[in-house]
Amino acid sequence: VQLQASGGGLAQAGGSLRLSCVASGLTFNGYNMAWFRQAPGREREFVAAITPVGVTSTYADSVKGRFTISRDNAKNTVYLQMSSLKLEDTYVYYCAAAERYFGRDLSRYFHWGQGTLVTVSS
């Protein structure tokens, strides 16, 4: 299983970025997908998750109303649209996959991408 995240970079506060994560080696439409983020020296934290066919999603309170998770099962890709970015959204963002779990517990996700850095500047 491989998860390849991309789309990170430098954005201004108030701006937008879209992250993508392409999955291979798994039956994508059978997996719950999620985004987490981590800063140096800090624990990895939950951002958003989406069910296999995209009917249900959930968000961390810190991003609710600003970020949107979505997926295109035909492209084996999950997205994270980030808007109204804040300085405190500066993290490395990771995508993750779980076959039998939907939620925010990172220990239940067994497949992880390599991370993509998002830096928000003023």
PDB file of N, CA, C and O in Angstrom, residues 6-12 16-19 82 85 89-91 93 116-121:
ATOM      1  N   SER A   6       0.462  15.263  -1.774  1.00  0.00           N
ATOM      2  CA  SER A   6       1.067  16.388  -2.474  1.00  0.00           C
ATOM      3  C   SER A   6       0.193  17.614  -2.298  1.00  0.00           C
ATOM      4  O   SER A   6      -0.917  17.534  -1.769  1.00  0.00           O
ATOM      5  N   GLY A   7       0.704  18.750  -2.775  1.00  0.00           N
ATOM      6  CA  GLY A   7      -0.084  19.971  -2.753  1.00  0.00           C
ATOM      7  C   GLY A   7       0.300  20.967  -1.679  1.00  0.00           C
ATOM      8  O   GLY A   7      -0.223  22.070  -1.645  1.00  0.00           O
ATOM      9  N   GLY A   8       1.192  20.576  -0.805  1.00  0.00           N
ATOM     10  CA  GLY A   8       1.638  21.498   0.222  1.00  0.00           C
ATOM     11  C   GLY A   8       2.488  22.611  -0.364  1.00  0.00           C
ATOM     12  O   GLY A   8       2.862  22.577  -1.530  1.00  0.00           O
ATOM     13  N   GLY A   9       2.760  23.604   0.444  1.00  0.00           N
ATOM     14  CA  GLY A   9       3.561  24.723  -0.001  1.00  0.00           C
ATOM     15  C   GLY A   9       3.344  25.911   0.890  1.00  0.00           C
ATOM     16  O   GLY A   9       2.867  25.796   2.020  1.00  0.00           O
ATOM     17  N   LEU A  10       3.679  27.060   0.357  1.00  0.00           N
ATOM     18  CA  LEU A  10       3.567  28.312   1.096  1.00  0.00           C
ATOM     19  C   LEU A  10       2.282  29.022   0.699  1.00  0.00           C
ATOM     20  O   LEU A  10       1.989  29.157  -0.505  1.00  0.00           O
ATOM     21  N   ALA A  11       1.529  29.448   1.680  1.00  0.00           N
ATOM     22  CA  ALA A  11       0.296  30.188   1.431  1.00  0.00           C
ATOM     23  C   ALA A  11       0.217  31.361   2.399  1.00  0.00           C
ATOM     24  O   ALA A  11       0.785  31.310   3.494  1.00  0.00           O
ATOM     25  N   GLN A  12      -0.488  32.373   1.994  1.00  0.00           N
ATOM     26  CA  GLN A  12      -0.686  33.517   2.881  1.00  0.00           C
ATOM     27  C   GLN A  12      -1.877  33.282   3.793  1.00  0.00           C
ATOM     28  O   GLN A  12      -2.818  32.551   3.438  1.00  0.00           O
ATOM     29  N   SER A  16      -5.817  29.899   0.370  1.00  0.00           N
ATOM     30  CA  SER A  16      -6.289  28.531   0.222  1.00  0.00           C
ATOM     31  C   SER A  16      -5.205  27.643  -0.368  1.00  0.00           C
ATOM     32  O   SER A  16      -4.312  28.109  -1.085  1.00  0.00           O
ATOM     33  N   LEU A  17      -5.314  26.370  -0.049  1.00  0.00           N
ATOM     34  CA  LEU A  17      -4.497  25.322  -0.662  1.00  0.00           C
ATOM     35  C   LEU A  17      -5.343  24.072  -0.760  1.00  0.00           C
ATOM     36  O   LEU A  17      -6.251  23.865   0.075  1.00  0.00           O
ATOM     37  N   ARG A  18      -5.036  23.231  -1.725  1.00  0.00           N
ATOM     38  CA  ARG A  18      -5.693  21.928  -1.809  1.00  0.00           C
ATOM     39  C   ARG A  18      -4.639  20.833  -1.780  1.00  0.00           C
ATOM     40  O   ARG A  18      -3.748  20.803  -2.634  1.00  0.00           O
ATOM     41  N   LEU A  19      -4.759  19.961  -0.824  1.00  0.00           N
ATOM     42  CA  LEU A  19      -3.891  18.803  -0.728  1.00  0.00           C
ATOM     43  C   LEU A  19      -4.550  17.620  -1.424  1.00  0.00           C
ATOM     44  O   LEU A  19      -5.770  17.478  -1.407  1.00  0.00           O
ATOM     45  N   MET A  82      -8.314  23.480   1.833  1.00  0.00           N
ATOM     46  CA  MET A  82      -8.080  24.315   3.002  1.00  0.00           C
ATOM     47  C   MET A  82      -8.289  25.773   2.615  1.00  0.00           C
ATOM     48  O   MET A  82      -7.637  26.266   1.687  1.00  0.00           O
ATOM     49  N   LEU A  85      -6.932  30.110   5.579  1.00  0.00           N
ATOM     50  CA  LEU A  85      -5.786  29.565   6.307  1.00  0.00           C
ATOM     51  C   LEU A  85      -5.302  30.536   7.371  1.00  0.00           C
ATOM     52  O   LEU A  85      -5.310  31.773   7.190  1.00  0.00           O
ATOM     53  N   ASP A  89      -2.153  26.945  11.087  1.00  0.00           N
ATOM     54  CA  ASP A  89      -2.355  25.769  10.239  1.00  0.00           C
ATOM     55  C   ASP A  89      -1.043  25.268   9.649  1.00  0.00           C
ATOM     56  O   ASP A  89      -1.045  24.313   8.862  1.00  0.00           O
ATOM     57  N   THR A  90       0.068  25.871  10.046  1.00  0.00           N
ATOM     58  CA  THR A  90       1.378  25.450   9.566  1.00  0.00           C
ATOM     59  C   THR A  90       1.770  24.131  10.217  1.00  0.00           C
ATOM     60  O   THR A  90       2.008  24.073  11.427  1.00  0.00           O
ATOM     61  N   TYR A  91       1.798  23.090   9.414  1.00  0.00           N
ATOM     62  CA  TYR A  91       2.076  21.730   9.860  1.00  0.00           C
ATOM     63  C   TYR A  91       2.557  20.906   8.666  1.00  0.00           C
ATOM     64  O   TYR A  91       2.375  21.311   7.511  1.00  0.00           O
ATOM     65  N   TYR A  93       1.232  17.760   6.821  1.00  0.00           N
ATOM     66  CA  TYR A  93      -0.060  17.091   6.710  1.00  0.00           C
ATOM     67  C   TYR A  93       0.141  15.688   6.148  1.00  0.00           C
ATOM     68  O   TYR A  93       0.854  15.505   5.149  1.00  0.00           O
ATOM     69  N   THR A 116       3.131  16.175   3.632  1.00  0.00           N
ATOM     70  CA  THR A 116       3.389  17.328   2.779  1.00  0.00           C
ATOM     71  C   THR A 116       3.308  18.574   3.659  1.00  0.00           C
ATOM     72  O   THR A 116       2.397  18.728   4.465  1.00  0.00           O
ATOM     73  N   LEU A 117       4.300  19.444   3.520  1.00  0.00           N
ATOM     74  CA  LEU A 117       4.429  20.590   4.407  1.00  0.00           C
ATOM     75  C   LEU A 117       3.582  21.753   3.918  1.00  0.00           C
ATOM     76  O   LEU A 117       3.678  22.161   2.756  1.00  0.00           O
ATOM     77  N   VAL A 118       2.795  22.289   4.819  1.00  0.00           N
ATOM     78  CA  VAL A 118       2.025  23.506   4.569  1.00  0.00           C
ATOM     79  C   VAL A 118       2.562  24.592   5.491  1.00  0.00           C
ATOM     80  O   VAL A 118       2.603  24.410   6.708  1.00  0.00           O
ATOM     81  N   THR A 119       2.957  25.701   4.906  1.00  0.00           N
ATOM     82  CA  THR A 119       3.448  26.839   5.666  1.00  0.00           C
ATOM     83  C   THR A 119       2.569  28.034   5.364  1.00  0.00           C
ATOM     84  O   THR A 119       2.419  28.417   4.201  1.00  0.00           O
ATOM     85  N   VAL A 120       1.992  28.604   6.408  1.00  0.00           N
ATOM     86  CA  VAL A 120       1.130  29.768   6.250  1.00  0.00           C
ATOM     87  C   VAL A 120       1.877  30.986   6.788  1.00  0.00           C
ATOM     88  O   VAL A 120       2.353  30.973   7.929  1.00  0.00           O
ATOM     89  N   SER A 121       1.970  32.003   5.968  1.00  0.00           N
ATOM     90  CA  SER A 121       2.688  33.213   6.364  1.00  0.00           C
ATOM     91  C   SER A 121       1.744  34.406   6.415  1.00  0.00           C
ATOM     92  O   SER A 121       0.690  34.411   5.777  1.00  0.00           O
TER      93      SER A 121
END
